[in-house]
mmCIF file of C-alpha atoms in Angstrom:
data_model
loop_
_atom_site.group_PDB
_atom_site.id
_atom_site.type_symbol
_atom_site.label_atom_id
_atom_site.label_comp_id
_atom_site.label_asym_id
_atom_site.label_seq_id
_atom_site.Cartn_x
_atom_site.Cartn_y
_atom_site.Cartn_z
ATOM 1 C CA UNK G 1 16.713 25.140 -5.030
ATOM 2 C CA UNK G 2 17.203 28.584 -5.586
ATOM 3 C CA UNK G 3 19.762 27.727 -8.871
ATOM 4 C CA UNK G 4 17.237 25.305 -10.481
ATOM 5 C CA UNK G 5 16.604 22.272 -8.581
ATOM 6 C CA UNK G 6 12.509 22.506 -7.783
ATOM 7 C CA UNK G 7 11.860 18.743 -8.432
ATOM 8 C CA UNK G 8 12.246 16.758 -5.238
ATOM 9 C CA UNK G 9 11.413 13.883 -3.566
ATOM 10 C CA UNK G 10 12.046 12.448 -0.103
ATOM 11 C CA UNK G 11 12.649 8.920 0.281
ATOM 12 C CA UNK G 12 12.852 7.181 3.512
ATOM 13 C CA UNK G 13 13.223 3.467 4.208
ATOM 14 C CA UNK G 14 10.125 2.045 6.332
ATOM 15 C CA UNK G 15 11.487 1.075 9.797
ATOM 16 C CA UNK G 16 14.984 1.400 9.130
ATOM 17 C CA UNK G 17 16.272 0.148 11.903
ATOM 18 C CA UNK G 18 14.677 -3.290 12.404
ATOM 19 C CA UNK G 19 15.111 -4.224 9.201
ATOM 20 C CA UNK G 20 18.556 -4.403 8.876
ATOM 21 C CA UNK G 21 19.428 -8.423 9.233
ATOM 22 C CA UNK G 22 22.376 -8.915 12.125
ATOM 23 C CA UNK G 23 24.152 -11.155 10.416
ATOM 24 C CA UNK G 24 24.381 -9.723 6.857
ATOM 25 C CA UNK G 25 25.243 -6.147 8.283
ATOM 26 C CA UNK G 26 28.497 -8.417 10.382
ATOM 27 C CA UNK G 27 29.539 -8.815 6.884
ATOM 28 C CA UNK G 28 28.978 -4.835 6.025
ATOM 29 C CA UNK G 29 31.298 -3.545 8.426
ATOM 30 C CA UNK G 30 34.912 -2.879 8.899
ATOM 31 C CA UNK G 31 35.329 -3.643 12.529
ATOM 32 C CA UNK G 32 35.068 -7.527 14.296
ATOM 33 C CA UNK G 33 32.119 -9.585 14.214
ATOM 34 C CA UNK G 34 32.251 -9.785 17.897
ATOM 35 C CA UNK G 35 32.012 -5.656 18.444
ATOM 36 C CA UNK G 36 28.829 -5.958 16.088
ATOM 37 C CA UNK G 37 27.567 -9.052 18.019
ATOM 38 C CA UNK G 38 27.476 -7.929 21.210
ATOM 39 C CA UNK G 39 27.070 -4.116 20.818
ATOM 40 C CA UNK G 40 25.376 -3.415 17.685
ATOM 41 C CA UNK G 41 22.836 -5.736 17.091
ATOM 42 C CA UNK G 42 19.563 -5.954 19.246
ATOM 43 C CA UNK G 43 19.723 -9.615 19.080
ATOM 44 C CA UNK G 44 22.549 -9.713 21.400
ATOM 45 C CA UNK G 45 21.857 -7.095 23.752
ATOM 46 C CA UNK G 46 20.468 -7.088 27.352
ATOM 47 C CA UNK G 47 17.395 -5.098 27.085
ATOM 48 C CA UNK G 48 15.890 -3.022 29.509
ATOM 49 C CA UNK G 49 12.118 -3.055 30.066
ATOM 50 C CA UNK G 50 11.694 0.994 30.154
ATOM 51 C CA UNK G 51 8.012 1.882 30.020
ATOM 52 C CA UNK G 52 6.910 -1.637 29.941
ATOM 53 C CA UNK G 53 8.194 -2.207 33.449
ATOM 54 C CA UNK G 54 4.879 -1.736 34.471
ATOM 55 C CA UNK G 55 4.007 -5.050 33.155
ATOM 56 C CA UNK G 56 6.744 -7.272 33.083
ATOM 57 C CA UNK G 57 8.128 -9.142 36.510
ATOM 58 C CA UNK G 58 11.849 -8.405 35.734
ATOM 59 C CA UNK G 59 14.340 -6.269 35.172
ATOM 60 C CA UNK G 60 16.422 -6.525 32.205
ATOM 61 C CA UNK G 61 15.974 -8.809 29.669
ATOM 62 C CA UNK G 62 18.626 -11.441 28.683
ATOM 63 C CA UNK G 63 20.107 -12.010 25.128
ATOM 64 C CA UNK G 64 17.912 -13.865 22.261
ATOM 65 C CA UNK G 65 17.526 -17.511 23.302
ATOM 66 C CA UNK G 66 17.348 -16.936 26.849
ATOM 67 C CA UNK G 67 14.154 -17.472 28.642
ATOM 68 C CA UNK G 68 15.007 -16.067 31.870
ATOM 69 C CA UNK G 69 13.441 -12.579 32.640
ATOM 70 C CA UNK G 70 11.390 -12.736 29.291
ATOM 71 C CA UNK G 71 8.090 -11.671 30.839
ATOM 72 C CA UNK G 72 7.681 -9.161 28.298
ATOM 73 C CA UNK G 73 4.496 -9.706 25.710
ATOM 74 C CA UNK G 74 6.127 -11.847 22.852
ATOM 75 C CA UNK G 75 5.767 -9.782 20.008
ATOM 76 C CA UNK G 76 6.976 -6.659 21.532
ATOM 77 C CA UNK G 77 10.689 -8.260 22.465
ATOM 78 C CA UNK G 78 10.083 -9.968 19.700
ATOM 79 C CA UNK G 79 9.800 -6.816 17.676
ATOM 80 C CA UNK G 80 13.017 -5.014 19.868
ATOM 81 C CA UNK G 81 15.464 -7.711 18.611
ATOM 82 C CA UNK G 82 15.024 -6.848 15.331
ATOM 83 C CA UNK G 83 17.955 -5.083 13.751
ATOM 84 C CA UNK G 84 20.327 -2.343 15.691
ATOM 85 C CA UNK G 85 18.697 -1.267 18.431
ATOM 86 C CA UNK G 86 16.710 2.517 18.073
ATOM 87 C CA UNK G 87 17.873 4.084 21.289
ATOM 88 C CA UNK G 88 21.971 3.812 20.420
ATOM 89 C CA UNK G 89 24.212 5.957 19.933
ATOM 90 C CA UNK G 90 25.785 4.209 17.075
ATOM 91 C CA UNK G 91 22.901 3.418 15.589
ATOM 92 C CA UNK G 92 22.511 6.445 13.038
ATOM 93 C CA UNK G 93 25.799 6.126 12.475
ATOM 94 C CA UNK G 94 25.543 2.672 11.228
ATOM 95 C CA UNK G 95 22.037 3.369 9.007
ATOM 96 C CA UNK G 96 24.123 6.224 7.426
ATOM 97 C CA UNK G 97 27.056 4.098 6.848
ATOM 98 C CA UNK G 98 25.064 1.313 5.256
ATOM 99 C CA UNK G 99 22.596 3.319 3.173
ATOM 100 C CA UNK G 100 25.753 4.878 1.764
ATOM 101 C CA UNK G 101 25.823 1.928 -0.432
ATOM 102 C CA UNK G 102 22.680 2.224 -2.069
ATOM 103 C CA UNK G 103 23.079 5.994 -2.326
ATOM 104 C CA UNK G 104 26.277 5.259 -4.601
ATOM 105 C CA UNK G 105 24.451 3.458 -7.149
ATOM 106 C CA UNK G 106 22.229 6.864 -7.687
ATOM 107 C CA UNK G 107 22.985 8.780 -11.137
ATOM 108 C CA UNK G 108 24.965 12.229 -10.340
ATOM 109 C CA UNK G 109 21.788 14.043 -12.060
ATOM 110 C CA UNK G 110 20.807 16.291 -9.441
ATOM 111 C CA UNK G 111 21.937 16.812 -5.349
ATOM 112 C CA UNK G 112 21.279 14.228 -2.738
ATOM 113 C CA UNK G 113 20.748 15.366 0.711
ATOM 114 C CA UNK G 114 21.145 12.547 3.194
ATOM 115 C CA UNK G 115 20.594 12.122 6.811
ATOM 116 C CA UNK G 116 19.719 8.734 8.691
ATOM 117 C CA UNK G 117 17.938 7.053 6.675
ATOM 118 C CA UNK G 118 16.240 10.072 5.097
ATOM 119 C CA UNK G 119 17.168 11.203 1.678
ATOM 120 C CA UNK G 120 16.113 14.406 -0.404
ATOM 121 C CA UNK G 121 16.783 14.075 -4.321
ATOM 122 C CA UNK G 122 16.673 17.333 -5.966
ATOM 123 C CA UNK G 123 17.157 17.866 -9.836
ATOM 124 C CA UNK G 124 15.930 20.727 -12.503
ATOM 125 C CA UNK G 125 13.928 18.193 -14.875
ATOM 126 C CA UNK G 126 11.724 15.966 -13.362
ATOM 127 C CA UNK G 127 13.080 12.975 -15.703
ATOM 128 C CA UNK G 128 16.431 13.148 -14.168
ATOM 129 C CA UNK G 129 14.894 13.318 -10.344
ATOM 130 C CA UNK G 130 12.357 10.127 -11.469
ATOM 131 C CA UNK G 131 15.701 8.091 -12.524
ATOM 132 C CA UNK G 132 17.448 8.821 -9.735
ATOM 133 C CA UNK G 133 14.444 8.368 -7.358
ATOM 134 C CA UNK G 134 13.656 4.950 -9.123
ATOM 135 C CA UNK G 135 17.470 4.080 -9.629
ATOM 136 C CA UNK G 136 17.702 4.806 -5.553
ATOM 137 C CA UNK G 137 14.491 3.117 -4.279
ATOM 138 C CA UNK G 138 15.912 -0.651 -6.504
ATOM 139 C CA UNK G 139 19.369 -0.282 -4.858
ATOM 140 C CA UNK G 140 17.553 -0.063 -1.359
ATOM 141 C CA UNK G 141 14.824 -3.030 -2.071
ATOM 142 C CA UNK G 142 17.774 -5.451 -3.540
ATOM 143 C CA UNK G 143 20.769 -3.743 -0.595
ATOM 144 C CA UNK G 144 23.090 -6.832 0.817
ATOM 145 C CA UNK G 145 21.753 -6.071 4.579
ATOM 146 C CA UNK G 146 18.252 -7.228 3.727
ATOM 147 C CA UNK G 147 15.239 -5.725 2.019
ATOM 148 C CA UNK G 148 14.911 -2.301 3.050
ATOM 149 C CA UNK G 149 11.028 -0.960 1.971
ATOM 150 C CA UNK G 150 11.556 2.902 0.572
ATOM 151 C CA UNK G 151 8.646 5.100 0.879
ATOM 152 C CA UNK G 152 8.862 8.386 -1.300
ATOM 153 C CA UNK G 153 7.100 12.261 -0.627
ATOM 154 C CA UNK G 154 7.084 13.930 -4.221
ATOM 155 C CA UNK G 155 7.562 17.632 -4.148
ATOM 156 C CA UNK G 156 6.296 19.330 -7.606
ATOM 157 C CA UNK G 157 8.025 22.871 -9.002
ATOM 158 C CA UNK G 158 5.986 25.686 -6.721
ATOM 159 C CA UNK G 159 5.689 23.199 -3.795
ATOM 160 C CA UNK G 160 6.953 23.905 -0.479
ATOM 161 C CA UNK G 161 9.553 20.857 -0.077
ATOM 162 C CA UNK G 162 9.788 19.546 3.740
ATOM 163 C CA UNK G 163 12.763 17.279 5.053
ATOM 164 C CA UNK G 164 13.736 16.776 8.408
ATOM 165 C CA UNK G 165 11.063 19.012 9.691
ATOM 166 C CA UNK G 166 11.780 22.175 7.982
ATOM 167 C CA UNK G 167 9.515 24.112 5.420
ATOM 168 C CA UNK G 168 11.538 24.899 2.263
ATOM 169 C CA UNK G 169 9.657 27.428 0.146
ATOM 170 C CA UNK G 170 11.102 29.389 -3.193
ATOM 171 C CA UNK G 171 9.333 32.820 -2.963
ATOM 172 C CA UNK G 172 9.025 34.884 -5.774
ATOM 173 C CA UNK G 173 12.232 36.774 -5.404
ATOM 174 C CA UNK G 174 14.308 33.579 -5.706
ATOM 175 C CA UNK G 175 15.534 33.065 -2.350
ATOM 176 C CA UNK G 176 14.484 30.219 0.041
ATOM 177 C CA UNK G 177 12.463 30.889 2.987
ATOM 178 C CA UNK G 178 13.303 28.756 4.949
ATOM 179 C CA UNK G 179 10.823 27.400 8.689
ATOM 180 C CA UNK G 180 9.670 24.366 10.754
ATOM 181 C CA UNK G 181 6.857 22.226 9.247
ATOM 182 C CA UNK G 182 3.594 23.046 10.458
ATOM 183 C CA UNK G 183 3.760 20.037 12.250
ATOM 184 C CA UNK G 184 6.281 20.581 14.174
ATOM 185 C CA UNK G 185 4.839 24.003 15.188
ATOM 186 C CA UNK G 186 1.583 23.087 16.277
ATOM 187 C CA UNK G 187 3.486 20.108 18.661
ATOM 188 C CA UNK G 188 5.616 23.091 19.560
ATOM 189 C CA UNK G 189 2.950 25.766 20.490
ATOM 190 C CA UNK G 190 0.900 22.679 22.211
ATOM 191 C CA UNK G 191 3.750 22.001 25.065
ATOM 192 C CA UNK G 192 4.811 25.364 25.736
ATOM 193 C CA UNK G 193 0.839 26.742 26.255
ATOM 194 C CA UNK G 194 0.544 23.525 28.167
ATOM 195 C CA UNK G 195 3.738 25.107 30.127
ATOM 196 C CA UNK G 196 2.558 28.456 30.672
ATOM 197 C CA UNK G 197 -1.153 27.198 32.046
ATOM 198 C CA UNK G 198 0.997 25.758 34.424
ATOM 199 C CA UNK G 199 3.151 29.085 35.488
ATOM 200 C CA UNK G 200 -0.270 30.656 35.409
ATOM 201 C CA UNK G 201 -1.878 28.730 38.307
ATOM 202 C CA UNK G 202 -1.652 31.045 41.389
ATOM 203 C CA UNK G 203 -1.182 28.031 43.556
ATOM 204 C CA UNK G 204 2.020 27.008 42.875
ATOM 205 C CA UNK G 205 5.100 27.207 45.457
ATOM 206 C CA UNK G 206 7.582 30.149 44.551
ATOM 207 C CA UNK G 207 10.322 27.007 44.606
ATOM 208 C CA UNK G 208 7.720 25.274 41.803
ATOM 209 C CA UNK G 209 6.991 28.019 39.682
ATOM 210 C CA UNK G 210 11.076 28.860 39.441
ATOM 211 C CA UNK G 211 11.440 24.904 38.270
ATOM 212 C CA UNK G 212 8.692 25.348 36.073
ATOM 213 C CA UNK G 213 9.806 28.649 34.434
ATOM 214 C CA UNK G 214 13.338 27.140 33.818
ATOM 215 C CA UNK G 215 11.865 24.178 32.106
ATOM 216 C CA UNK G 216 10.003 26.033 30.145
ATOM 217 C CA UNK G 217 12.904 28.125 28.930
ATOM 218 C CA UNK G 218 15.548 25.306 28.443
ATOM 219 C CA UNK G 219 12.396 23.883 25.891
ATOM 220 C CA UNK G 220 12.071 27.475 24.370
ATOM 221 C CA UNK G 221 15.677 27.509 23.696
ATOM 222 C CA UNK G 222 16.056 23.840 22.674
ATOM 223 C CA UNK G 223 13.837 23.862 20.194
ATOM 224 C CA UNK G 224 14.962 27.070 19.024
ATOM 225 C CA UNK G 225 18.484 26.201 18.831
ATOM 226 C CA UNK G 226 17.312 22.708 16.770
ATOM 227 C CA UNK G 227 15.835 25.327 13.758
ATOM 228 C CA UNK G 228 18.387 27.944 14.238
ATOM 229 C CA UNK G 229 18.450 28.066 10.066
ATOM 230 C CA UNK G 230 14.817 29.145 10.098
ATOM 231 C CA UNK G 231 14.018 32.741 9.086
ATOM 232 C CA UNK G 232 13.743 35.037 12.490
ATOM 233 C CA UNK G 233 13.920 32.311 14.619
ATOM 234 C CA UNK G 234 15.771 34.601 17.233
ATOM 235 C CA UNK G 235 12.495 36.719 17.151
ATOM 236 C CA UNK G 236 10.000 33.600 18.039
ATOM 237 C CA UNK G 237 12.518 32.805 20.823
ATOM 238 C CA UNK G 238 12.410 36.040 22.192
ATOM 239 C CA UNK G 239 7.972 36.212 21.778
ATOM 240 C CA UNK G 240 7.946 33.117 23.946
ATOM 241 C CA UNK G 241 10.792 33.814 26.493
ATOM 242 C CA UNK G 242 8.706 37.079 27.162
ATOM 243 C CA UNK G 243 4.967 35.094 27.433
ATOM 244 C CA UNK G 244 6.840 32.763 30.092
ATOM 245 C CA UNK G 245 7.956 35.941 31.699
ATOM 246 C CA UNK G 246 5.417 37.564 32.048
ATOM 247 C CA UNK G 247 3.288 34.298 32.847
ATOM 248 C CA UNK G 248 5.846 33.976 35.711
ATOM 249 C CA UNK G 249 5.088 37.193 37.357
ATOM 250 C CA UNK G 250 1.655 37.648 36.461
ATOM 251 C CA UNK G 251 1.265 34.468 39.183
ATOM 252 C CA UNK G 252 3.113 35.223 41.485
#
């Protein structure tokens, strides 16, 4: 951005993951049908009921076509067998690996960030980021694993451009500044006040308020850590490290 490229656009494919068809992607990948039978695709796998336990009768759920333990509302295993499964490990992997192919149809006009199945197209006219925005967004509706829907964000010259919940900004001096979406600081500043209310309450055991205070921290520094390339980051760790602190002892 900060050598020309202020036309963007984000493009992300609308439930990536269950819309990948099991037996085209079979076809897609270098490894045996069987490995992608019975540990890549949802269809095959034994599902557990997680937070629907509560309402089903059984534990986990057999493969597609078997009716045993299927107490689960229709639609929602319905809905589960569709595609790779979201909770893998392989999974992003796989989307990455896949959406490769539609990414190398794109025109070298500009730089393509991608991640997932998110995608940030940046160029220095905004004719050359439209072609390769349109160019990108055919290659993903007519892809060989099945019709993938894109959905696009357009970022105009001036704009603060967000992808993968950062804030990208061009200040006037030409650098980037760059911070977590607003959105992800208001869910941020939600939890940990939710946190410290709870350190605050002069009822708590001394062994309850020392699990509490750690929890809190191991968030603080989480989070932290996941935007460590925002702009005095280390300085928002240490404000909140010092409220749950002080929140700590002020209790006590």
């Amino acid at each position: 951005m900060s050598t020309g490229p202020v036309w963007a656009v984000e493009i992300d494919v609308v439930d990536c993951y269950p819309s990948f068809d099991g037996k085209k992607l079979k076809d897609l990948l270098p490894i045996p049908k069987e490995v992608s039978e019975h540990v890549l695709i949802s269809e095959h796998l034994n599902l557990k009921g997680g937070n629907l336990a509560g309402i089903t009768k059984s534990g986990p759920f057999g493969p597609a076509g078997n009716p045993e333990g299927s107490t689960t509302p229709e639609g929602t295993l319905a809905a589960a067998r569709r595609g790779i499964p979201q909770g893998s490990a392989a999974s992003p992997f796989i989307a990455e690996t896949i959406l490769a192919i539609a990414l190398r149809e794109v025109p070298k006009l500009g730089d393509i960030v991608a991640y997932g199945d998110n995608c940030l197209l940046l160029a220095k006219k905004e004719s050359d980021m439209v072609t390769m925005m349109q160019t990108l967004e055919t290659a993903l509706k007519a892809h060989p694993v099945g019709l993938l829907t894109p959905k696009r964000k357009l970022f105009h010259p001036g704009q603060p451009v967000e992808f993968l919940g950062h804030r990208l900004t061009l200040q006037s001096s030409g650098k980037i500044r760059v911070e977590p979406s607003q959105k992800n600081w208001e869910k941020f500043e939600r939890k940990i006040k939710r946190q410290l209310n709870r350190l605050k309450y002069e009822k708590l055991s001394a062994a309850k308020r020392l699990r509490e205070q750690k929890k809190a921290k191991r968030y603080v520094r989480s989070w932290m850590a996941a935007f460590c390339l925002c702009d005095g980051i280390g300085l928002h760790e240490k404000h909140w490290l010092k409220r749950i602190a002080h929140a700590s002892s002020s209790a006590a």
